[in-house]
mmCIF file with all atom_site columns, C-alpha atoms and ligand atoms in Angstrom:
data_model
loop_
_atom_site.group_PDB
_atom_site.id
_atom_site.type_symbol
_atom_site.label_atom_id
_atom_site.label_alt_id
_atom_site.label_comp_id
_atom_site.label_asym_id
_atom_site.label_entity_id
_atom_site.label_seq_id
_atom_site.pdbx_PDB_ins_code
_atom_site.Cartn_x
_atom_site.Cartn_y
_atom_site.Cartn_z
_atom_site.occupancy
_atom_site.B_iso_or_equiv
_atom_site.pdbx_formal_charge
_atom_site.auth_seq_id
_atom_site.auth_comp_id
_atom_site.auth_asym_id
_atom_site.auth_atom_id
_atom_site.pdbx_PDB_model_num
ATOM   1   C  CA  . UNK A 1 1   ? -10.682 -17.578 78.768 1.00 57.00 ? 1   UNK A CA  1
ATOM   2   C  CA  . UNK A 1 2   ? -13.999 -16.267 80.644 1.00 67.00 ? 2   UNK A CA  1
ATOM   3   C  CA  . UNK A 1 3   ? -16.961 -15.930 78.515 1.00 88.00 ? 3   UNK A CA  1
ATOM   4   C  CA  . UNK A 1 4   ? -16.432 -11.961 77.765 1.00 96.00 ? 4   UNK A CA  1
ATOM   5   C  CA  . UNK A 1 5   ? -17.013 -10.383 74.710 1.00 97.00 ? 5   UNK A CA  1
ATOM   6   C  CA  . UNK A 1 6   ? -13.234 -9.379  73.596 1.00 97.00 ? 6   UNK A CA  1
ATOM   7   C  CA  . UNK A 1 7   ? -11.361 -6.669  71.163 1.00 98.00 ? 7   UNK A CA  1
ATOM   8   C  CA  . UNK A 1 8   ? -10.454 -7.170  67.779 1.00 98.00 ? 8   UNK A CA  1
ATOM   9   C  CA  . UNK A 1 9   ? -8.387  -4.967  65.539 1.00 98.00 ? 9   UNK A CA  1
ATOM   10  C  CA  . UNK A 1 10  ? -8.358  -6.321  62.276 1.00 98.00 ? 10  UNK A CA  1
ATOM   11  C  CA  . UNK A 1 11  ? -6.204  -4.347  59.335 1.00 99.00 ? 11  UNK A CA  1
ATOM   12  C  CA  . UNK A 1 12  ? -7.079  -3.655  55.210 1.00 98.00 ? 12  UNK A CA  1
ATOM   13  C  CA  . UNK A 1 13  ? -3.572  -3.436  54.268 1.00 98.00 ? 13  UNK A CA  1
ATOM   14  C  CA  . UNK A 1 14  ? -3.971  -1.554  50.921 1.00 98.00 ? 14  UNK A CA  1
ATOM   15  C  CA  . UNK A 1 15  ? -1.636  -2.186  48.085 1.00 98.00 ? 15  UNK A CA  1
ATOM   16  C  CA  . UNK A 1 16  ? -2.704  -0.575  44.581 1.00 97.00 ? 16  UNK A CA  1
ATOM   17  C  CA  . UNK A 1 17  ? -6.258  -1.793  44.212 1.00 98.00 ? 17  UNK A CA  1
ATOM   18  C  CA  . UNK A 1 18  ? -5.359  -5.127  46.136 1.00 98.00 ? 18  UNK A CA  1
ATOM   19  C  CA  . UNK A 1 19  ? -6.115  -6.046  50.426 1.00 98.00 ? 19  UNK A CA  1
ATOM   20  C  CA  . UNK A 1 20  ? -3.680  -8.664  51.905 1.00 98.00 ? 20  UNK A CA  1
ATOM   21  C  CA  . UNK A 1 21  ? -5.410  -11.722 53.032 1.00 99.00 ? 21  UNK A CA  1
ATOM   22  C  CA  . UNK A 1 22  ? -4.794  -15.099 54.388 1.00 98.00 ? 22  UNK A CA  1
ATOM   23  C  CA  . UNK A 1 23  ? -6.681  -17.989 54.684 1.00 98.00 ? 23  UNK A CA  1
ATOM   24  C  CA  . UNK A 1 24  ? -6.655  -18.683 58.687 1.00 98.00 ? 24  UNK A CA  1
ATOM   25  C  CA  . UNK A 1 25  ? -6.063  -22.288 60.386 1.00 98.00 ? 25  UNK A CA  1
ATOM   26  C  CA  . UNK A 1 26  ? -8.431  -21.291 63.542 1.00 94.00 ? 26  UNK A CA  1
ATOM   27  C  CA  . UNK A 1 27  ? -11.109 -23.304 65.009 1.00 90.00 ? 27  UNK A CA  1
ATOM   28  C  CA  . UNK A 1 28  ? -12.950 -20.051 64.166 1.00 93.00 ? 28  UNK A CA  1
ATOM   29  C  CA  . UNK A 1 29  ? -13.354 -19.836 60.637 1.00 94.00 ? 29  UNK A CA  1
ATOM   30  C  CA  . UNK A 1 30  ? -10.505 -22.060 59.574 1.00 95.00 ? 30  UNK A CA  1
ATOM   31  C  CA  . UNK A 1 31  ? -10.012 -22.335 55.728 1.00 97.00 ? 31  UNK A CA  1
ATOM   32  C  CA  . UNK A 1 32  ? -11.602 -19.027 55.224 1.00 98.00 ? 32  UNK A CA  1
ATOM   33  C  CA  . UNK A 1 33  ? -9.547  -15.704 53.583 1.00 98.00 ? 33  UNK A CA  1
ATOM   34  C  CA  . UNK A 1 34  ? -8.819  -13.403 56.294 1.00 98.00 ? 34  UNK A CA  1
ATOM   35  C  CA  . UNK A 1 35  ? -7.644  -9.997  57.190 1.00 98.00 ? 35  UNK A CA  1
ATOM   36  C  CA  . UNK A 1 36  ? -4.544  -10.031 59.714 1.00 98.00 ? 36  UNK A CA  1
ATOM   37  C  CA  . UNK A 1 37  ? -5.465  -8.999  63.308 1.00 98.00 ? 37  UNK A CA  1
ATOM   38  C  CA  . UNK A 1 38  ? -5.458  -10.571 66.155 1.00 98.00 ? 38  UNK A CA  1
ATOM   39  C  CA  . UNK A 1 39  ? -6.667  -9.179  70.089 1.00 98.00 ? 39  UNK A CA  1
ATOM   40  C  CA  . UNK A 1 40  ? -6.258  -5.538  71.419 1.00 98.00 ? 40  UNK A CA  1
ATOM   41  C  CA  . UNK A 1 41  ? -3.660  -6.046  74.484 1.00 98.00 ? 41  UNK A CA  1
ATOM   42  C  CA  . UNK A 1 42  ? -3.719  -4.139  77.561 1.00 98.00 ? 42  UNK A CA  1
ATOM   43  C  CA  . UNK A 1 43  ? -2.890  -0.173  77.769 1.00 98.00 ? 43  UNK A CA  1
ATOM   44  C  CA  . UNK A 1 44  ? -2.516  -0.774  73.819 1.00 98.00 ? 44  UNK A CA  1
ATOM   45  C  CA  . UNK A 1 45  ? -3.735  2.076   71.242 1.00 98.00 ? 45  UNK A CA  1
ATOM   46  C  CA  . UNK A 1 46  ? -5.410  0.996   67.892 1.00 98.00 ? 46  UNK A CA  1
ATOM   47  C  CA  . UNK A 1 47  ? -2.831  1.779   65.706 1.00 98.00 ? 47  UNK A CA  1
ATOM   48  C  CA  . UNK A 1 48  ? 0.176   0.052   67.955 1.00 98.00 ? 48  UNK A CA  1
ATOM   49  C  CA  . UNK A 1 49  ? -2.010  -2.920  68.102 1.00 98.00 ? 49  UNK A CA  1
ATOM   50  C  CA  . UNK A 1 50  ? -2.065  -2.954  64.180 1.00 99.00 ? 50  UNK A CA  1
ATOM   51  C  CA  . UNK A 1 51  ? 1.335   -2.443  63.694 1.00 98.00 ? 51  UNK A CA  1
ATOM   52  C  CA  . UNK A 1 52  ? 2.254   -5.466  66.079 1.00 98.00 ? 52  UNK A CA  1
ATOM   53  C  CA  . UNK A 1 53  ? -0.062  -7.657  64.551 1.00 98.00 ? 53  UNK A CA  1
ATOM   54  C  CA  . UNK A 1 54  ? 0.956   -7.008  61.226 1.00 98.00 ? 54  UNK A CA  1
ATOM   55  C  CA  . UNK A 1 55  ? 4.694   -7.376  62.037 1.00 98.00 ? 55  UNK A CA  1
ATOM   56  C  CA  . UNK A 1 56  ? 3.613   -10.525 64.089 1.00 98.00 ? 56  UNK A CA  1
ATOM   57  C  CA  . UNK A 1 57  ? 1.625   -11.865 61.554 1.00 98.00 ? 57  UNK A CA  1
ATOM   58  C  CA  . UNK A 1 58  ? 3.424   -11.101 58.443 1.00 98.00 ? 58  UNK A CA  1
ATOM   59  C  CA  . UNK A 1 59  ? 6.769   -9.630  58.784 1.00 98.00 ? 59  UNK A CA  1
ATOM   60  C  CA  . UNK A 1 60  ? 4.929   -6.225  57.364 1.00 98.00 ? 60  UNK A CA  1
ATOM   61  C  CA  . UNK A 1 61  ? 5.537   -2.436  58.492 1.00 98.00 ? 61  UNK A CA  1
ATOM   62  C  CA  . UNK A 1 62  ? 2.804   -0.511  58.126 1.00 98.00 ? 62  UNK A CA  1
ATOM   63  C  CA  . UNK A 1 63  ? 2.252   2.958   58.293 1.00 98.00 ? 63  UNK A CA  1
ATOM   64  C  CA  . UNK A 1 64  ? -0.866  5.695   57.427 1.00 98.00 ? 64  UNK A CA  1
ATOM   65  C  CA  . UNK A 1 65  ? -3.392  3.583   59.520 1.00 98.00 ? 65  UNK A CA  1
ATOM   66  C  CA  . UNK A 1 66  ? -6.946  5.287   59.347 1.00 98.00 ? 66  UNK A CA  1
ATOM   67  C  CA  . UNK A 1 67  ? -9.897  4.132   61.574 1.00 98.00 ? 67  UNK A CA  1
ATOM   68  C  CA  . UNK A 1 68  ? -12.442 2.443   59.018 1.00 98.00 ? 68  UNK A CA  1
ATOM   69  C  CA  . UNK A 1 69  ? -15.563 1.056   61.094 1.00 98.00 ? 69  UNK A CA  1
ATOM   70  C  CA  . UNK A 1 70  ? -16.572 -0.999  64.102 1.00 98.00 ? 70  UNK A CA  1
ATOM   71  C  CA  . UNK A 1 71  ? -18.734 -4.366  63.959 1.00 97.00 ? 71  UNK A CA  1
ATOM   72  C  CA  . UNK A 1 72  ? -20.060 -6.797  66.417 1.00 98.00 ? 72  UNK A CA  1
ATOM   73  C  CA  . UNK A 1 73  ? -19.547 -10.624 65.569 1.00 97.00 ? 73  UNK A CA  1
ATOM   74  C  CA  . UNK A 1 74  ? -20.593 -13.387 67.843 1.00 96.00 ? 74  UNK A CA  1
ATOM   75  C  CA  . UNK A 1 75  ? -18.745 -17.139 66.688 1.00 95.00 ? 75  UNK A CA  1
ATOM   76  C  CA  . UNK A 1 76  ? -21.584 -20.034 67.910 1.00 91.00 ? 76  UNK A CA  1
ATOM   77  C  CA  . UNK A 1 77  ? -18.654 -22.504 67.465 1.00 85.00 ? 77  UNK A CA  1
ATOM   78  C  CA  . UNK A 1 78  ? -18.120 -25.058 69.403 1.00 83.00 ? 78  UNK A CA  1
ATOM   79  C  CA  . UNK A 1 79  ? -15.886 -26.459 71.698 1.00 81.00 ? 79  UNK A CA  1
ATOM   80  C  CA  . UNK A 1 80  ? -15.654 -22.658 72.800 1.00 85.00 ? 80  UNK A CA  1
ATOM   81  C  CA  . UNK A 1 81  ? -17.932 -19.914 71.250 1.00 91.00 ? 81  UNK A CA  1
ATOM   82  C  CA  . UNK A 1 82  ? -16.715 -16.091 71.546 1.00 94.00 ? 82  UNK A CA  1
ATOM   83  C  CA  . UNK A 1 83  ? -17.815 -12.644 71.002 1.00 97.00 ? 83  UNK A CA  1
ATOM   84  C  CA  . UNK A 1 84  ? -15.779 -9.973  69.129 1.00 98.00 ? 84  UNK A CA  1
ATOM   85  C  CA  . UNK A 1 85  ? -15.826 -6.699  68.825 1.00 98.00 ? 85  UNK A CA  1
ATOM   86  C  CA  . UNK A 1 86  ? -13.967 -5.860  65.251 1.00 98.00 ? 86  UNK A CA  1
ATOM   87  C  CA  . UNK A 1 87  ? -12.046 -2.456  64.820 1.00 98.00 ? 87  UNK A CA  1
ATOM   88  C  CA  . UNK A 1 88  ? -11.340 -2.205  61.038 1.00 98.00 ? 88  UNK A CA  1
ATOM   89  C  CA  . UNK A 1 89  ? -8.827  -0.352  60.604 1.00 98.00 ? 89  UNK A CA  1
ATOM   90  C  CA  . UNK A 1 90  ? -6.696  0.651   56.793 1.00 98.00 ? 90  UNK A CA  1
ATOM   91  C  CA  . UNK A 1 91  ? -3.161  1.000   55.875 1.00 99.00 ? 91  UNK A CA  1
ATOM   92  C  CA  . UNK A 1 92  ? -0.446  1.251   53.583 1.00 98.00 ? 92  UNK A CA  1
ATOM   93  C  CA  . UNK A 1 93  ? 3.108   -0.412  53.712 1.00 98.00 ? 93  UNK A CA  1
ATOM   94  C  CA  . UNK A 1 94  ? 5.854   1.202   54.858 1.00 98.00 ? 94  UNK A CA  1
ATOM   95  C  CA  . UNK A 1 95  ? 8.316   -0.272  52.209 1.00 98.00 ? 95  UNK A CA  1
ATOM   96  C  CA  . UNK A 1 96  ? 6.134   -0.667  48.794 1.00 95.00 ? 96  UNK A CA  1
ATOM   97  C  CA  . UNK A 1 97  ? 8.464   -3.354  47.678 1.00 96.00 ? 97  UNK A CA  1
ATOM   98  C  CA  . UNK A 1 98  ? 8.298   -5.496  51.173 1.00 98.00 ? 98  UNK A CA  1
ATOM   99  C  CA  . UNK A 1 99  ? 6.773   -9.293  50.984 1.00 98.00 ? 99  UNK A CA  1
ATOM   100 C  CA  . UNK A 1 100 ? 4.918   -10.949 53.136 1.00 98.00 ? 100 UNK A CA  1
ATOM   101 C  CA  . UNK A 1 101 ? 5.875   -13.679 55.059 1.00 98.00 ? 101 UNK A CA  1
ATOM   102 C  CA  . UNK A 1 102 ? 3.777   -16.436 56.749 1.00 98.00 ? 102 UNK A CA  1
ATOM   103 C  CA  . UNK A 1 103 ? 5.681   -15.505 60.206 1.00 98.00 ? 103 UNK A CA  1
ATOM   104 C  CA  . UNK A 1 104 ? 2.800   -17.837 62.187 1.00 98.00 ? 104 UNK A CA  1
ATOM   105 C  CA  . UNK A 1 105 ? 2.035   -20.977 59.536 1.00 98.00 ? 105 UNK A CA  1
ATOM   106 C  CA  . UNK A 1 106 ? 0.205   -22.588 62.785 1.00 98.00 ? 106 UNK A CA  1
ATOM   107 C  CA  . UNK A 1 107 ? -2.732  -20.345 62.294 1.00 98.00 ? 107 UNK A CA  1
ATOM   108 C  CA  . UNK A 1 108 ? -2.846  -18.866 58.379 1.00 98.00 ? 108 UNK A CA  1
ATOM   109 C  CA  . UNK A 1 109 ? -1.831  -20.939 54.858 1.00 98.00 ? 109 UNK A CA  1
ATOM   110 C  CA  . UNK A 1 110 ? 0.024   -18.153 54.202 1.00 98.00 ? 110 UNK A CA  1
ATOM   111 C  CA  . UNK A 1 111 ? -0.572  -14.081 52.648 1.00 98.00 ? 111 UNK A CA  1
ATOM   112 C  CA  . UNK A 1 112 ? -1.330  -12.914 49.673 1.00 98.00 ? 112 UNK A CA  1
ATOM   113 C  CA  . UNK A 1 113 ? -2.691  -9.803  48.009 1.00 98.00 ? 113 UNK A CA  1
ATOM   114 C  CA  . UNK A 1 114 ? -6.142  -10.161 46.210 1.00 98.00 ? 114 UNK A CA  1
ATOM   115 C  CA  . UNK A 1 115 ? -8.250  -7.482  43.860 1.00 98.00 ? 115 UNK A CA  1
ATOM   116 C  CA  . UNK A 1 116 ? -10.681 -6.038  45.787 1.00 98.00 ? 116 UNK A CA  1
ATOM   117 C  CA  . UNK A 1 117 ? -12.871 -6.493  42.364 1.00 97.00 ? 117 UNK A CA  1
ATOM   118 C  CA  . UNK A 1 118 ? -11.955 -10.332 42.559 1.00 98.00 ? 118 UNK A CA  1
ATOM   119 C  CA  . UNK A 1 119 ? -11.329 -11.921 46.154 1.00 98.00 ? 119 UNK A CA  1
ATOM   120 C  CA  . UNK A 1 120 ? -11.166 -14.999 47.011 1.00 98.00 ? 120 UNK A CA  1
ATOM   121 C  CA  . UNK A 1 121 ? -13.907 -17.589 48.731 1.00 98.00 ? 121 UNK A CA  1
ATOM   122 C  CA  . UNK A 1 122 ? -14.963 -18.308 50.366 1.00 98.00 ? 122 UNK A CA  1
ATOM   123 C  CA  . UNK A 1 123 ? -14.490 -15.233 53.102 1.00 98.00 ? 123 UNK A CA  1
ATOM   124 C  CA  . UNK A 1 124 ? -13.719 -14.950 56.555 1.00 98.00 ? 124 UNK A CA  1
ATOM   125 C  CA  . UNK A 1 125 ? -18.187 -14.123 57.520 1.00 97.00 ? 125 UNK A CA  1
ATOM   126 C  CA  . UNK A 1 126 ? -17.606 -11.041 59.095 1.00 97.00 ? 126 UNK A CA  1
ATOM   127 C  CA  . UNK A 1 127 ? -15.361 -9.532  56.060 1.00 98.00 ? 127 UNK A CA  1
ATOM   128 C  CA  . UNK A 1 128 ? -18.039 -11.517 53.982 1.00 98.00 ? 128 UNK A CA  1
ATOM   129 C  CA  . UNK A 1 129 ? -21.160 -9.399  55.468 1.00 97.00 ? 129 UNK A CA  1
ATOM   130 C  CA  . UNK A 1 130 ? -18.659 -6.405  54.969 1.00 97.00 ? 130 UNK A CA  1
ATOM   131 C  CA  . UNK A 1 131 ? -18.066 -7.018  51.173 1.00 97.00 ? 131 UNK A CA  1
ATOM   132 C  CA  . UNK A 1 132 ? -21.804 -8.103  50.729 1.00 97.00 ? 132 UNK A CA  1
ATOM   133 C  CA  . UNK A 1 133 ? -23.287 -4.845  52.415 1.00 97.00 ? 133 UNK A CA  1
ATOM   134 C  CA  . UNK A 1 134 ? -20.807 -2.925  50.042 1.00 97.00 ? 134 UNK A CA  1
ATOM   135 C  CA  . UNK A 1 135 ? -18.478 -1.729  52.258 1.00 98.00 ? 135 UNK A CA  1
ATOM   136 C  CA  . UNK A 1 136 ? -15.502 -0.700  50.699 1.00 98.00 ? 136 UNK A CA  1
ATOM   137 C  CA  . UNK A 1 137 ? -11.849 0.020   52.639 1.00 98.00 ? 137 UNK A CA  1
ATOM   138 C  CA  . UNK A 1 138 ? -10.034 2.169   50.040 1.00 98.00 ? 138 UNK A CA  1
ATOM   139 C  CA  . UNK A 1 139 ? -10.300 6.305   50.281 1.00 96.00 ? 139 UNK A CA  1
ATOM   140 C  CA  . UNK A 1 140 ? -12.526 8.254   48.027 1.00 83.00 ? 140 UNK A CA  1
HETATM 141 P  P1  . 8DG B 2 .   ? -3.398  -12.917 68.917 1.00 69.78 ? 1   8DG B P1  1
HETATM 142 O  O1  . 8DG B 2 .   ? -3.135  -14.086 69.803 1.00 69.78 ? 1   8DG B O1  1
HETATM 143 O  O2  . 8DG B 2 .   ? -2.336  -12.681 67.907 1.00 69.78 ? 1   8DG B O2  1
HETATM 144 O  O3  . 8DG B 2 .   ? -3.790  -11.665 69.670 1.00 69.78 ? 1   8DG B O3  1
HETATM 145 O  O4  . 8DG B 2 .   ? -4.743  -13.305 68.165 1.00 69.78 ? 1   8DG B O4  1
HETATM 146 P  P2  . 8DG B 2 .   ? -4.935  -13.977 66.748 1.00 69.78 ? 1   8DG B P2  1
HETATM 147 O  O5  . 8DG B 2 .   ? -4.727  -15.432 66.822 1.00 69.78 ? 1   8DG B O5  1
HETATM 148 O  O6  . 8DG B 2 .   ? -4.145  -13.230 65.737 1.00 69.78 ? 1   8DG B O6  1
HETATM 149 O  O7  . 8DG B 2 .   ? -6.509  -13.681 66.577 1.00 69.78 ? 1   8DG B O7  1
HETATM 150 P  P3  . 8DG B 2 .   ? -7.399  -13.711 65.284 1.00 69.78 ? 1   8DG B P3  1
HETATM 151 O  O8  . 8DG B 2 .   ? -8.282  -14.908 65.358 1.00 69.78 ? 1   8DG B O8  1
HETATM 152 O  O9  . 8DG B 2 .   ? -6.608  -13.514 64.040 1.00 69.78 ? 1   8DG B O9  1
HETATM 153 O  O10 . 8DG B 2 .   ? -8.287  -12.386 65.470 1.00 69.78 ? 1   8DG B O10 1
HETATM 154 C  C1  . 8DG B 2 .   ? -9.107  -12.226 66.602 1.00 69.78 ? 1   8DG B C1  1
HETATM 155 C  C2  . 8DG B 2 .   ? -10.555 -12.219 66.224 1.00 69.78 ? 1   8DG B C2  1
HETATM 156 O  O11 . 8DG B 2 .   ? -10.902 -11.112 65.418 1.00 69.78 ? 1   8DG B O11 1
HETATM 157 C  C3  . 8DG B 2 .   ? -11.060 -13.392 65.409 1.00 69.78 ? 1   8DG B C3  1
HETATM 158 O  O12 . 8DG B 2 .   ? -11.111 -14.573 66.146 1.00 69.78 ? 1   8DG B O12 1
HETATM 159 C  C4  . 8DG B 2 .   ? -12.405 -12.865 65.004 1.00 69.78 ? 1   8DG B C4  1
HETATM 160 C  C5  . 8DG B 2 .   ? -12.140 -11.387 64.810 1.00 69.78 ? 1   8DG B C5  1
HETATM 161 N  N1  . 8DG B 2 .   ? -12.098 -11.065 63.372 1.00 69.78 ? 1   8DG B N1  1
HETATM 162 C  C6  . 8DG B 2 .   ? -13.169 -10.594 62.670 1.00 69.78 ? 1   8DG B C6  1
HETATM 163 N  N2  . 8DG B 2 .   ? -12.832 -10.428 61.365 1.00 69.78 ? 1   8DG B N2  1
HETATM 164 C  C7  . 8DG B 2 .   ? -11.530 -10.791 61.232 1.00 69.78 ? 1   8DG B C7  1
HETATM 165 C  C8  . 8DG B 2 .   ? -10.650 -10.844 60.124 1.00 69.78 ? 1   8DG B C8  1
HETATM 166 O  O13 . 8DG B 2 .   ? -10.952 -10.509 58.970 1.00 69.78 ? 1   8DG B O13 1
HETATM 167 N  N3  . 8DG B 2 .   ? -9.382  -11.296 60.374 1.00 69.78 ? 1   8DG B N3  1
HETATM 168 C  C9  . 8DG B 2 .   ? -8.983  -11.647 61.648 1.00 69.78 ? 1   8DG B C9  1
HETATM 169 N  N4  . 8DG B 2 .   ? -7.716  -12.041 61.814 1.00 69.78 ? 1   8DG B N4  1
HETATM 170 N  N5  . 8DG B 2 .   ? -9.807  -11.618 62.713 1.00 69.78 ? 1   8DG B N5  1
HETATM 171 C  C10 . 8DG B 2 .   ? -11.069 -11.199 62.510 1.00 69.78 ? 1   8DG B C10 1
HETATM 172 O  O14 . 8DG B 2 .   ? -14.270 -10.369 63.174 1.00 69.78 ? 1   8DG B O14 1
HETATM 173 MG MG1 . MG  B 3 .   ? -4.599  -13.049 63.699 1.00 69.78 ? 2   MG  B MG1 1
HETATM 174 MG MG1 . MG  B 3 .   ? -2.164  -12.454 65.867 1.00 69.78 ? 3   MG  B MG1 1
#
């Protein structure tokens, strides 16, 4: 991949007062609790590229997905560093009662749902400097 900076959409799947994270087997962050995501695709709208990952990712439909914020992360890591730029993004599941599954076990441990008041570590950084500036996905 040329050295660009790419797009991420990344997705607070809300449950209750619980997110849905993962911890990711990536050369970027690997062991860390995640959100599921993954790259914005060609001709693709934020909320299409949410609902594919998610289904991708976890077997989940999603629905009510609300813009959240917008940060810039740059990975130093070698073999091959890389720039994102990280659409947050909320939702809610379609079907309350539906499970996740770990649909890609090559690149997460598997999903779970976490109290926002008690998540896991260590984080994913960017979703770390999130959490530790306060930042807080669930509506008012
Ligand atoms: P794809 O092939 O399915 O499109 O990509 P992916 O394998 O699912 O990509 P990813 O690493 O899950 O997500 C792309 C990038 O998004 C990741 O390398 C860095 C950035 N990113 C953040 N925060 C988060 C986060 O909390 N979760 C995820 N999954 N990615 C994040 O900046
Ligand atoms: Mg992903
Ligand atoms: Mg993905």
């Amino acid at each position: 991949m040329e050295n660009v900076p790419r797009v991420a959409i990344v997705v607070f799947v809300l449950r209750g007062k619980s997110v849905l994270l993962g911890r990711r087997r990536s050369s970027i962050g690997d062991s860390t609790y995640a959100l599921p995501g993954g790259h914005l695709e060609f001709g693709e709208s934020f909320e299409d590229c949410a609902v594919r990952e998610l289904k991708e990712e976890t077997g989940l439909d999603i629905q009510k997905i609300d813009f959240l914020t917008v940060t810039n992360n740059v990975f130093r890591e070698k073999p091959k560093p890389s720039h994102y730029v990280t659409i947050f993004v909320r939702a809610v599941l379609a079907d309350p009662l539906q499970v996740p599954q770990n649909v890609e076990p090559e690149k997460c441990y598997g999903w779970d749902w976490y109290d926002w008041d008690n998540l896991p570590q260590p984080l994913f950084w960017p979703l770390e400097k999130m959490v530790h500036s306060g930042f807080n996905p669930f509506p008012n």
